[in-house]
Short mmCIF file of C-alpha atoms and ligand atoms in Angstrom, two decimals:
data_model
loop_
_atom_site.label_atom_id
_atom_site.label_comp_id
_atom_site.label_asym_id
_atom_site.label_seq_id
_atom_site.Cartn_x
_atom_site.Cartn_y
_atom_site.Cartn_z
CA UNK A 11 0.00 0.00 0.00
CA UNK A 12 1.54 3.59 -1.07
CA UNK A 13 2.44 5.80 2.64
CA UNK A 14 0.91 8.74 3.09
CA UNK A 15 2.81 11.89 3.76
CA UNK A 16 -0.09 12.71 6.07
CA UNK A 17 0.02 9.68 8.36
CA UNK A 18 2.64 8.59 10.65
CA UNK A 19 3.54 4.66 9.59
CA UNK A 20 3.66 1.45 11.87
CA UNK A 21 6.84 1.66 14.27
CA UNK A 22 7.22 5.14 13.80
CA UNK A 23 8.89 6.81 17.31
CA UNK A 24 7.04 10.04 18.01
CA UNK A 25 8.47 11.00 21.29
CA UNK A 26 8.75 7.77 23.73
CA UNK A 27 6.35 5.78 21.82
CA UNK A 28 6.18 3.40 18.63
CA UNK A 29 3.34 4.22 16.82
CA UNK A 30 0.92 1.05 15.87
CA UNK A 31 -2.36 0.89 13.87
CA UNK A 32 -4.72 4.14 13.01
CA UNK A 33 -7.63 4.09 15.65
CA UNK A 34 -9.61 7.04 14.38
CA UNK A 35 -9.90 10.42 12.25
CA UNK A 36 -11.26 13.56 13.97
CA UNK A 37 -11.86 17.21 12.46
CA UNK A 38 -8.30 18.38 13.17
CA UNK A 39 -6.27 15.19 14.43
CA UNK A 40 -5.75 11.69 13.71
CA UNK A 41 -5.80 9.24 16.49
CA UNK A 42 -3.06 6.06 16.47
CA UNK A 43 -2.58 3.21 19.15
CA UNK A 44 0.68 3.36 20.28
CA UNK A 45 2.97 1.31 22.93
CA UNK A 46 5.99 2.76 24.89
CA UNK A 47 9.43 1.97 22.81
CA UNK A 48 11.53 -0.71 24.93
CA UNK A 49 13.93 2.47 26.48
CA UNK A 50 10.45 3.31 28.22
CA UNK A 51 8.32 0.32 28.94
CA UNK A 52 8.25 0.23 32.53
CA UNK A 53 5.87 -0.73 34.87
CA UNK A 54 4.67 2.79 35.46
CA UNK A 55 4.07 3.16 31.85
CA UNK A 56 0.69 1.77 29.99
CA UNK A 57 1.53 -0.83 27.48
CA UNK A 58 -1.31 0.60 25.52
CA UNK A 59 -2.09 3.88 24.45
CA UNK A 60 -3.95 6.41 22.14
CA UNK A 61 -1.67 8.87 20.39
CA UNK A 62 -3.81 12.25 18.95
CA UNK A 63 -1.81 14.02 16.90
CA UNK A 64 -2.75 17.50 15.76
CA UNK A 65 -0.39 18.56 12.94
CA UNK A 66 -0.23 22.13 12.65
CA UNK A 67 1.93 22.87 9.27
CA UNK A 68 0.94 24.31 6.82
CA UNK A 69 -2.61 26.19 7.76
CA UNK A 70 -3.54 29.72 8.28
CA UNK A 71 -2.17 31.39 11.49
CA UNK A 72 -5.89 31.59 12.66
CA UNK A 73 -6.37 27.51 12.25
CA UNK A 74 -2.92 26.71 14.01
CA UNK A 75 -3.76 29.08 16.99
CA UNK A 76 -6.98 26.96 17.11
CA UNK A 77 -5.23 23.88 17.49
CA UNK A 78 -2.49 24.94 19.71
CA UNK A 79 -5.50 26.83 21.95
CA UNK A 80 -7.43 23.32 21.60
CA UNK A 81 -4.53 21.35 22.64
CA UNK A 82 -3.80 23.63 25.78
CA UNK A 83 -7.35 22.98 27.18
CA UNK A 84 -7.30 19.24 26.57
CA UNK A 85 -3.86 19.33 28.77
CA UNK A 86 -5.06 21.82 31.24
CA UNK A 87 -8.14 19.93 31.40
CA UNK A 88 -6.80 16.66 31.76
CA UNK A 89 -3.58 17.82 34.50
CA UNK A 90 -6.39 19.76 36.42
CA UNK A 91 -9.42 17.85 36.59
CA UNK A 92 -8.49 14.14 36.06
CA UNK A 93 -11.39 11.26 37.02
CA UNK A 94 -12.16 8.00 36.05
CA UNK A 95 -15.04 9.04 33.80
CA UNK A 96 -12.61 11.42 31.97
CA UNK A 97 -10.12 9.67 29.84
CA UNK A 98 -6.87 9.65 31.42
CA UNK A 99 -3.89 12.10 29.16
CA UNK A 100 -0.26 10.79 29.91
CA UNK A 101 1.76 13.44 28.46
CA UNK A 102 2.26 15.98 25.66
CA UNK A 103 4.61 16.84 23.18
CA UNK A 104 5.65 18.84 19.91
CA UNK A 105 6.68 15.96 17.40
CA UNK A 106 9.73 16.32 15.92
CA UNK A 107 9.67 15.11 12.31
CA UNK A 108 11.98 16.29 10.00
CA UNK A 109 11.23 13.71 7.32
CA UNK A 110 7.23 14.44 7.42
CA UNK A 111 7.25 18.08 7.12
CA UNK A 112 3.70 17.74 7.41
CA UNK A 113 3.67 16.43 10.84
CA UNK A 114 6.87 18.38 11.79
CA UNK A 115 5.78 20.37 14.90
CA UNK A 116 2.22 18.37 15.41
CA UNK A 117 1.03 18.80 18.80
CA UNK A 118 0.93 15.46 20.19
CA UNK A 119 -1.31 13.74 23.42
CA UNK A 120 -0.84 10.82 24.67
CA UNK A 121 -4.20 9.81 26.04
CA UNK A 122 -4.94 6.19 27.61
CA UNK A 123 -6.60 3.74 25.02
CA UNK A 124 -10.54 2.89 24.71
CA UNK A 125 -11.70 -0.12 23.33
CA UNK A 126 -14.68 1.74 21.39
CA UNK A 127 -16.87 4.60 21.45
CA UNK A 128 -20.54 5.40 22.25
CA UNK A 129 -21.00 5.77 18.38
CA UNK A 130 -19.38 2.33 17.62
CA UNK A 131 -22.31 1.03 19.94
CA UNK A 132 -24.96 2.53 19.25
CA UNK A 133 -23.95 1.44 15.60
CA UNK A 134 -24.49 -1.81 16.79
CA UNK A 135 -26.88 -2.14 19.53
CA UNK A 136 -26.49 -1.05 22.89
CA UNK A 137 -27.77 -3.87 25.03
CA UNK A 138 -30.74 -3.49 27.06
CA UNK A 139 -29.16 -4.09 30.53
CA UNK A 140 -26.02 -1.66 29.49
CA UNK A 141 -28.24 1.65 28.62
CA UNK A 142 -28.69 2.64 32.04
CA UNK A 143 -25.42 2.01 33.34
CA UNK A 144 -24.04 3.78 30.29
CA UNK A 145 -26.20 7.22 30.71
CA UNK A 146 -24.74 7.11 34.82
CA UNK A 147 -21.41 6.98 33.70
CA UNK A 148 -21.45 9.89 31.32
CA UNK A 149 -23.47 11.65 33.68
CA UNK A 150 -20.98 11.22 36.42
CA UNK A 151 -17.96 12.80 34.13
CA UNK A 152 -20.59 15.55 33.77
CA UNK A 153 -21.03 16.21 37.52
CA UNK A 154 -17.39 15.94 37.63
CA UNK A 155 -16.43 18.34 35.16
CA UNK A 156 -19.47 20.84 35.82
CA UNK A 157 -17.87 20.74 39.74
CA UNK A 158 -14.88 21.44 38.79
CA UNK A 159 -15.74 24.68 36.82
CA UNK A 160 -15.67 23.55 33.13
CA UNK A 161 -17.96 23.00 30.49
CA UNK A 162 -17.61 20.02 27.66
CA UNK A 163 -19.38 21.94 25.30
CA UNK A 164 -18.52 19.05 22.10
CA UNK A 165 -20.63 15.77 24.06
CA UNK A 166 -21.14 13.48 21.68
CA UNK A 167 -21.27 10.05 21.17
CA UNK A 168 -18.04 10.23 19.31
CA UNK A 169 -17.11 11.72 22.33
CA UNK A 170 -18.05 8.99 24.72
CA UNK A 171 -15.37 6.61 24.98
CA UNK A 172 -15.56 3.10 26.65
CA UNK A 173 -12.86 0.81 28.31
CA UNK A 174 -12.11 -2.55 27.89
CA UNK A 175 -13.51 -3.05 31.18
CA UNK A 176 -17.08 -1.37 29.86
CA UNK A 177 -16.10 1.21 31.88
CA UNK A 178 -16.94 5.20 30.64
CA UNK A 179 -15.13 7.96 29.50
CA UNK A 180 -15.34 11.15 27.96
CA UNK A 181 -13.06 12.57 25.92
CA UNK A 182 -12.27 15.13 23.66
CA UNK A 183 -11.62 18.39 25.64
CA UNK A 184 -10.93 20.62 22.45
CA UNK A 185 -13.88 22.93 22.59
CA UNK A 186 -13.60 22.65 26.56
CA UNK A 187 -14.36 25.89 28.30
CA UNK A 188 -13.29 26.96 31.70
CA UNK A 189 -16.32 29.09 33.60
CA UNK A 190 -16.03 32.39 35.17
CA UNK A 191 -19.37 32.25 37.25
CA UNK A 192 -22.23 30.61 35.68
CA UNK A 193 -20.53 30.82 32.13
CA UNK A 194 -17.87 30.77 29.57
CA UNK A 195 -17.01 31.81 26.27
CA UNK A 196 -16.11 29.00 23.48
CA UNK A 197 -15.35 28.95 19.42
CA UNK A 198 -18.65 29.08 17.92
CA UNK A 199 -18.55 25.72 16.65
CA UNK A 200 -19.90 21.97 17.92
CA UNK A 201 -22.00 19.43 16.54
CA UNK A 202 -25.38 20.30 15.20
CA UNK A 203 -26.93 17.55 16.48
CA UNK A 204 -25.90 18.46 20.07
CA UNK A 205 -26.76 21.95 20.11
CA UNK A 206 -29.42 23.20 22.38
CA UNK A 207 -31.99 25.80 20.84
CA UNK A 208 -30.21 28.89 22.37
CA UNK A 209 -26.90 28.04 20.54
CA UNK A 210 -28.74 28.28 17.41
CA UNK A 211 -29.60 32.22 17.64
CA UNK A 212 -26.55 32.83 20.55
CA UNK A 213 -24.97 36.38 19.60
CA UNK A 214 -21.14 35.74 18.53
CA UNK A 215 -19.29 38.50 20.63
CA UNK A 216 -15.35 38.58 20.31
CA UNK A 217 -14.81 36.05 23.00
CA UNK A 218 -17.23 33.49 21.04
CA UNK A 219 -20.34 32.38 22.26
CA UNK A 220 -21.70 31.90 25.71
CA UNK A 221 -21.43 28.05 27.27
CA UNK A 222 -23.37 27.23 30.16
CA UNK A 223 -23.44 23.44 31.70
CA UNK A 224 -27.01 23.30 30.35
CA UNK A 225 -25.53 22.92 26.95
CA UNK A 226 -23.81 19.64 27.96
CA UNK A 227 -27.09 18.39 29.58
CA UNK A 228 -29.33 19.28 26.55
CA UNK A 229 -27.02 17.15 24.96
CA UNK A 230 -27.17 14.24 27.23
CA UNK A 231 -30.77 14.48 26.90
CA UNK A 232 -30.36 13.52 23.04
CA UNK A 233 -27.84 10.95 23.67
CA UNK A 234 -30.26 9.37 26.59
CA UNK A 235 -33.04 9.38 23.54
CA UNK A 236 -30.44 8.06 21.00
CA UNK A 237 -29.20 4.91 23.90
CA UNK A 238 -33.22 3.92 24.21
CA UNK A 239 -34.05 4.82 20.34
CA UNK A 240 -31.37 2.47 18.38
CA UNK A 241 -29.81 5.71 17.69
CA UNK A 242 -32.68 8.00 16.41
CA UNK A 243 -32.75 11.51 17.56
CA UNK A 244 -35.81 12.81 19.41
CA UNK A 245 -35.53 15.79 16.50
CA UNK A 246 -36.51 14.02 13.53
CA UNK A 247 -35.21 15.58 9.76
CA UNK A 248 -33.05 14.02 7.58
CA UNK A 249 -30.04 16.36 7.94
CA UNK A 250 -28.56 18.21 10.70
CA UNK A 251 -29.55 21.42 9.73
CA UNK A 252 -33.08 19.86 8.84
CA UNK A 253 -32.36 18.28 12.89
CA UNK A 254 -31.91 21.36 13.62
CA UNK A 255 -34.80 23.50 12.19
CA UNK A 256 -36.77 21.22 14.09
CA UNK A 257 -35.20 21.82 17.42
CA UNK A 258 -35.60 25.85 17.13
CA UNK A 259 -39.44 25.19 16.23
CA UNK A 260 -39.06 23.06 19.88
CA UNK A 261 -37.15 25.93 21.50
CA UNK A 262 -39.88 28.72 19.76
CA UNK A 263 -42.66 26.28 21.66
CA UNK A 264 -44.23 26.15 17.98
CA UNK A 265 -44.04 22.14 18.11
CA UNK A 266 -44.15 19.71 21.58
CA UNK A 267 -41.23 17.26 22.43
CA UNK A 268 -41.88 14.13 20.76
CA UNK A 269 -40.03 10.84 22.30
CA UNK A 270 -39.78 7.54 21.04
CA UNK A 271 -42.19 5.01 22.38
CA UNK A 272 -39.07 2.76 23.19
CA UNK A 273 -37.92 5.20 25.84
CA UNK A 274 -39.17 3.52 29.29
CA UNK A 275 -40.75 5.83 31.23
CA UNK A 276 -38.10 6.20 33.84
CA UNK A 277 -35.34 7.68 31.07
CA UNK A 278 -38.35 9.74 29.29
CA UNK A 279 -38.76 12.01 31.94
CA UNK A 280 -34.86 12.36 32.67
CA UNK A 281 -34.57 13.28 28.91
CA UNK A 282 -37.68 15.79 28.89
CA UNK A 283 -35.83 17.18 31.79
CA UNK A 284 -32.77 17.79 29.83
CA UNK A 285 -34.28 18.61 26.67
CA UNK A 286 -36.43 21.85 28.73
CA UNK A 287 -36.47 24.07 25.93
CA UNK A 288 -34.99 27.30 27.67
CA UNK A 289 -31.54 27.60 29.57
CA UNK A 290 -33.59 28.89 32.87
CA UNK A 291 -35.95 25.74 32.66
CA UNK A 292 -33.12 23.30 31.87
CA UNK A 293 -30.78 24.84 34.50
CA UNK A 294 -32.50 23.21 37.76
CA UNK A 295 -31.55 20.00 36.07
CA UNK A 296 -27.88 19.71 36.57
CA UNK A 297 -25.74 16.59 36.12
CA UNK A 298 -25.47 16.40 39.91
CA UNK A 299 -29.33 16.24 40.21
CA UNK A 300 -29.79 13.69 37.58
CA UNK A 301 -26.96 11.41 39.07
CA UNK A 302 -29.51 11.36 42.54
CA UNK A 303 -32.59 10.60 40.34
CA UNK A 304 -30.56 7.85 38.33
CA UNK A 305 -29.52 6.09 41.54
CA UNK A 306 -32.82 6.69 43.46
CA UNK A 307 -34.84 4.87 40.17
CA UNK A 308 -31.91 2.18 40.22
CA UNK A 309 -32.73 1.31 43.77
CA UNK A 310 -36.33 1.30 43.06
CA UNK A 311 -35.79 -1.08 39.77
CA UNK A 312 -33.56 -3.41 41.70
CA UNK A 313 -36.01 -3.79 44.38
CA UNK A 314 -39.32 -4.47 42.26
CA UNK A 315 -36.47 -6.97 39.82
CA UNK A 316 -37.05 -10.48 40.32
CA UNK A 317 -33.83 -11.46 38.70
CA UNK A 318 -30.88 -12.09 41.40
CA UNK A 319 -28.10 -12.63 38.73
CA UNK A 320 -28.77 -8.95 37.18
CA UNK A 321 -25.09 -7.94 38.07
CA UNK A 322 -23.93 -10.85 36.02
CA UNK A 323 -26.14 -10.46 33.08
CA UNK A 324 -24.78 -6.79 32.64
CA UNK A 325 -21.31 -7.84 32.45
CA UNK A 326 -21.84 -10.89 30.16
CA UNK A 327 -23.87 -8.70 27.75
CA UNK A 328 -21.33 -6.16 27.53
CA UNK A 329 -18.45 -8.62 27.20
CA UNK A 330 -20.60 -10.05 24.12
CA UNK A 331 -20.66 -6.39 22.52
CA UNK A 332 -16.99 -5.55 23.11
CA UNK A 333 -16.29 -8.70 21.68
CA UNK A 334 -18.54 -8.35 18.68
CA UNK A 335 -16.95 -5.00 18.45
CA UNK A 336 -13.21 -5.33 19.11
CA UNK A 337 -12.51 -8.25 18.33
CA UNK A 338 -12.00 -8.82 21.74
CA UNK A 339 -8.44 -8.04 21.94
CA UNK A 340 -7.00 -6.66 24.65
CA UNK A 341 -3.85 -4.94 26.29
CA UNK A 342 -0.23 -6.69 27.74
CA UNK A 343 -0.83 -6.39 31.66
CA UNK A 344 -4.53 -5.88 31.60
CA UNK A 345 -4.37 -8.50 34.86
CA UNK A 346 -3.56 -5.76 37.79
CA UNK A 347 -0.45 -5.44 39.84
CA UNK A 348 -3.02 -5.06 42.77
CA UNK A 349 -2.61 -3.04 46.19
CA UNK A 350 -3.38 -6.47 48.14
CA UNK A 351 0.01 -8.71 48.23
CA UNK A 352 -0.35 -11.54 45.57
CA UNK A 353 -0.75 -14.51 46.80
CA UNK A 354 0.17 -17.03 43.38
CA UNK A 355 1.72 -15.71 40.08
CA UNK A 356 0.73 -17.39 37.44
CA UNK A 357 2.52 -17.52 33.87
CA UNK A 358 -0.14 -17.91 31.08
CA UNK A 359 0.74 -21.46 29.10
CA UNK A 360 -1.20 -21.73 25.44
CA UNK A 361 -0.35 -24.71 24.22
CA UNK A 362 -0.92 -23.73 20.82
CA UNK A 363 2.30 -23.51 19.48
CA UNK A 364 1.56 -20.53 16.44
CA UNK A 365 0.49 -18.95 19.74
CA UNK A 366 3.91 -18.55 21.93
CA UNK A 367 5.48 -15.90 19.91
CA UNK A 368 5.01 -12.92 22.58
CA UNK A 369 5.79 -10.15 20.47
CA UNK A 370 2.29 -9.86 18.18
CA UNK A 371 -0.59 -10.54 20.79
CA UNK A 372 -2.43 -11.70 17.58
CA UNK A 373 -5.90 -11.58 19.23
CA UNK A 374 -6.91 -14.61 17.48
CA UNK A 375 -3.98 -16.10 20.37
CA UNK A 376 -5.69 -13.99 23.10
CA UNK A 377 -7.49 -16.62 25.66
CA UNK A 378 -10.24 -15.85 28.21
CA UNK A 379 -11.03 -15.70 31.66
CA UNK A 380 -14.21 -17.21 32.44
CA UNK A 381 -17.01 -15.32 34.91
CA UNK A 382 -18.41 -18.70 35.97
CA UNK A 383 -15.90 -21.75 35.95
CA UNK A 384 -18.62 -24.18 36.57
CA UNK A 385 -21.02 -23.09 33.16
CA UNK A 386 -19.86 -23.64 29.74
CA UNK A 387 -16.09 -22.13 28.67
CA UNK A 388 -18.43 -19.79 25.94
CA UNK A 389 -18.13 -16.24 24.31
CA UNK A 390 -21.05 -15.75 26.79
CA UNK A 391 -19.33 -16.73 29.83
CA UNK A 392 -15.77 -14.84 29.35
CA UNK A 393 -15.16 -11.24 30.78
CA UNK A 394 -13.68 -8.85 28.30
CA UNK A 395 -9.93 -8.55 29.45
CA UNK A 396 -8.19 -11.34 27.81
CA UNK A 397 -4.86 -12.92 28.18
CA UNK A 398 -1.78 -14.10 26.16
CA UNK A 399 1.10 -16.89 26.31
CA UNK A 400 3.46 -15.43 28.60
CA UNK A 401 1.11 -12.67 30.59
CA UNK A 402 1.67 -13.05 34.54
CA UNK A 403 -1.45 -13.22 36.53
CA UNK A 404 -2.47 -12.93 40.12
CA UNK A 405 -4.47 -15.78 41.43
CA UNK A 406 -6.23 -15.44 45.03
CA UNK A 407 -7.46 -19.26 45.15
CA UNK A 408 -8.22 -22.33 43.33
CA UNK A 409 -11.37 -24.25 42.45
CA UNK A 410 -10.62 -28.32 42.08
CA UNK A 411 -13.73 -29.34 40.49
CA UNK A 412 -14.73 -26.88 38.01
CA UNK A 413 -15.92 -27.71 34.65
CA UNK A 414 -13.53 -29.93 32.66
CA UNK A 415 -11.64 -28.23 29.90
CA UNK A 416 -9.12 -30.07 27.97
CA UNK A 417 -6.06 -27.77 25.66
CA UNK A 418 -4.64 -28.34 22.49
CA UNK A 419 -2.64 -31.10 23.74
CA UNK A 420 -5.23 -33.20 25.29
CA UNK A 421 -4.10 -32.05 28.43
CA UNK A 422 -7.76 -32.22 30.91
CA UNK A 423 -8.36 -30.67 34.20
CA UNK A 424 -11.11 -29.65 36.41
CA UNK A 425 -9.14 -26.68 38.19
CA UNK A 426 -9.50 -22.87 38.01
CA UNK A 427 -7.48 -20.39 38.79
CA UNK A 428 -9.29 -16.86 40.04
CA UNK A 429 -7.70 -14.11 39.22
CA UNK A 430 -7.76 -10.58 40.17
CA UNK A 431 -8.32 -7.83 37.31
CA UNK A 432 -7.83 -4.21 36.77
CA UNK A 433 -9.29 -2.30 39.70
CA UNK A 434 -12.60 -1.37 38.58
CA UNK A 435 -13.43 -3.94 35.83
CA UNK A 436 -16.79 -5.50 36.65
CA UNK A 437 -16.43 -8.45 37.88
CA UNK A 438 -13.42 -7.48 39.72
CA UNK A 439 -11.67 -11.60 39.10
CA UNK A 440 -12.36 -14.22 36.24
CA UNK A 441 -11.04 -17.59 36.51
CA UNK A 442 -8.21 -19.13 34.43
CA UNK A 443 -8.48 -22.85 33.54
CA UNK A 444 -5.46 -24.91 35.33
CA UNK A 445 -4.78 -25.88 31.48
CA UNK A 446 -3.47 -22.68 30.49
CA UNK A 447 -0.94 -22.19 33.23
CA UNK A 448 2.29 -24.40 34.14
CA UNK A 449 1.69 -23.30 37.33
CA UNK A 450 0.73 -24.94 40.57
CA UNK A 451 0.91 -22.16 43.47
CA UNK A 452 -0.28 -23.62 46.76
CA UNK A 453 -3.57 -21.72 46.75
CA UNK A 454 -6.42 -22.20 49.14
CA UNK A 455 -9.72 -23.19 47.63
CA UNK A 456 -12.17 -20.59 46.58
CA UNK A 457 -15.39 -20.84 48.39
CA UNK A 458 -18.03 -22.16 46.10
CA UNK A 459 -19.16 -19.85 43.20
CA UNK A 460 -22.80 -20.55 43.22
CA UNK A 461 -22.57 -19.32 46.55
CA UNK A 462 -21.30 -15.93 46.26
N1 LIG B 4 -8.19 7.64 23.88
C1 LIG B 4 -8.70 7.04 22.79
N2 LIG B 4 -8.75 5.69 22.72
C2 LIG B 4 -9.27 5.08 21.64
N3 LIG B 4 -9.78 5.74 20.57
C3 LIG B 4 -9.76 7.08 20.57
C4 LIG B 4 -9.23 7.80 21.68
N4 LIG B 4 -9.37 9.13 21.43
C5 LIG B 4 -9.94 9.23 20.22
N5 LIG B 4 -10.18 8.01 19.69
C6 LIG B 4 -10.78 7.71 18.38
O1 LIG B 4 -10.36 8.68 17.44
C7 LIG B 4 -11.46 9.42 16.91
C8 LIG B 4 -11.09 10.89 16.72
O2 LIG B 4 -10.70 11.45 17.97
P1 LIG B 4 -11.17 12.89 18.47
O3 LIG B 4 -12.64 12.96 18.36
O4 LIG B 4 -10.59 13.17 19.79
O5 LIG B 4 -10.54 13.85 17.37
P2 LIG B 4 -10.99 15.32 17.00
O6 LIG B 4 -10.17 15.76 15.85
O7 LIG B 4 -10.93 16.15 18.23
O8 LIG B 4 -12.49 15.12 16.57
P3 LIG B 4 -13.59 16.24 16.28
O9 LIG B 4 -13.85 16.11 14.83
O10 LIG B 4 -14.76 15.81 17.14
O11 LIG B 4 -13.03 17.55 16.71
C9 LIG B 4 -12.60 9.19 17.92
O12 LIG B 4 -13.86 9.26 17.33
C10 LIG B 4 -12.29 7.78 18.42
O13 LIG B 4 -12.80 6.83 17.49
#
């Protein structure tokens, strides 16, 4: 395939990191996966990352004073305000490039790595028992950021980024504005789609237009609507502008709200809430407010649910997505190095021999860690981290009469392994099948799994 000038190639250093495969294209960056070079690796370093790149050669003064401003917020932002809903930046640097003039002096972040975003999903089908869980965890980066004085002003689902642990994350700080009081001033630019009706006839002064946290909850209101709607907006037209005629009408009271049947009733009124047509009426609603009402209704649900195993259906269903979605490969290292002393290390064996070179972490190698070692060894009953020939793992205890499984080499055994996983993945330990581990720690037994 012919290299573009444009794009920076497959083991490309830029900075500390070699540059892997192209993860995404934005308005004014391009987005690679990237791993530290071997001077670097360390364990305080990510083996996985997202590398945004912003060249700024060649374009008018005007345009490159927009990126560099863009870039600034994104790393005052992220050194300022960092939270687990708000995707974690590394570092930043100017990339030095002589050979690609192009990218010669690209501002460069160097952002922890998502597995997908909200779009990818919705693109798909966000499953039922995910939607709610979803909507909290953007809404919790919203309380966060609106708390700590800044507006997102660009929420999107583009914007919504998701780990490999289904956890949430927003991203994209570029349009970012800090608030003095109740508002700030941003670029007069943003999605269509996202806008709330005020933005649409907002007077541009020479600071830009006036942000308010009600913008970013108007826009959760359309992404609650597009979660429960298989994507639809609740502003129906076949273009954004058309989208967006209709939302002024909305905002001018000259035509009602009009929801989707396949809303539940619950997430209908949330959304009306955010969707208020005015600033003052949408203002009472703030992200902290909505997180109460989110966790008061998911106390309610959970009480009138008849279902005990609701916590496990969640993660299995998401697992199945991420899969469908990713391919269901995943980092070096995603096991933890956990706070509690480990108690058995455990080497990862495949006995697939095309699967022992380390250096690839081909994800058709990648094996997986089971949620429940005594149902069927399934897509369906694997949690989304996955592991390769060579990974370490931390096993707490040992289960002797699991299901069977039996490797490549007719090896057979009824033990599992549980092992601990990043802090914060849901479940928070998978088992590993004695098979795929040389291993043979003296580990007390786990108590029985049906039990817990
Ligand atoms: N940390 C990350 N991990 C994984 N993928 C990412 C990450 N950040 C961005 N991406 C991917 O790259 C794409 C472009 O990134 P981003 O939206 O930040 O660029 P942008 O130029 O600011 O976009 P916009 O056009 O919205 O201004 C995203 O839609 C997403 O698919």
């Amino acid at each position: 395939m012919e290299e573009s000038a444009d794009l920076l190639p497959g083991g490309y250093l830029a900075g500390e990191w070699v540059v892997g495969e192209l993860i995404g294209v934005g308005g004014w960056s391009t987005v690679y996966a990237a791993r530290p070079s071997g001077r670097t690796a360390g364990p305080d370093r990510p083996p996985e990352v997202a590398l945004k790149v912003m060249p700024t050669a060649g374009l008018a003064p005007r345009q490159a004073s927009r990126i560099v401003e863009s870039a600034h917020r994104e790393v005052e932002l992220g050194r300022r305000t960092g939270h687990p809903r708000l995707i974690g930046l590394i570092e930043s640097f100017v990339l030095s490039a002589p050979d690609r003039p192009s990218l010669d002096g690209a501002i460069v972040l160097v952002m922890e790595r998502a597995a997908l975003t909200l779009r990818e999903l919705l693109d798909s089908g966000v499953p039922e028992a995910d939607r709610g869980r979803l909507i909290e965890g953007i809404c919790e980066g919203l309380a966060h950021l609106h708390r700590s004085g800044w507006v997102h002003a660009d929420l999107k689902p583009e914007n919504v980024l998701l780990g490999r642990d289904g956890s949430v994350k927003l991203s994209d700080f570029g349009l970012a504005t800090e608030l003095t009081g109740t508002h700030g001033y941003a670029q007069p630019l943003g999605t269509l789609d996202y806008l709330p009706p005020e933005r649409w006839t907002a007077p541009l002064g020479a600071q830009g237009v006036q942000v308010r946290p009600s913008n970013d909850i108007w826009a959760l209101g359309i992404i609650i609507h597009e979660v429960f709607a298989s994507g639809a907006s609740p502003f129906a037209g076949a273009t954004p502008m058309a989208r967006g005629a209709a939302v002024q009408e909305y905002g001018e009271g000259r035509a009602p709200l009009r929801m989707d049947h396949a809303v539940p009733p619950f997430w209908r009124d949330l959304a009306a809430d955010c969707l208020a047509p005015t600033h003052e009426a949408r203002a009472e609603h703030t992200a902290d407010s909505l997180l109460d009402r989110i966790a008061a209704g998911r106390a309610t649900r959970s009480r009138r649910s008849t279902w005990p195993h609701g916590g496990r259906a969640r993660a299995v269903l998401l697992t199945l997505v991420l899969c469908a979605t990713t391919g269901a490969a995943l980092s070096s290292g995603a096991p933890r190095k956990d706070a509690l002393p480990p108690v058995g290390a455990l080497t990862v064996f495949n006995a697939d021999r095309s699967c022992q070179d380390r250096s690839g972490r081909d994800p058709q190698c990648s094996l997986g860690l089971a949620i429940d070692p005594t149902r069927p060894y399934t897509p369906a009953n694997v949690v989304p981290t996955r592991v390769w020939h060579g990974d370490v793992v931390t096993a707490e205890c040992q289960l002797p009469d699991g299901l069977p499984i039996v490797d490549e080499d007719g090896l057979r055994s009824t033990r599992w392994f549980r092992v601990r996983l990043l802090s914060g993945s849901e479940p928070s330990a998978a088992w590993l099948p004695a098979v795929r581990t040389k291993d043979r720690p003296p580990l007390p037994n786990c108590p029985d799994p049906a039990a817990s």
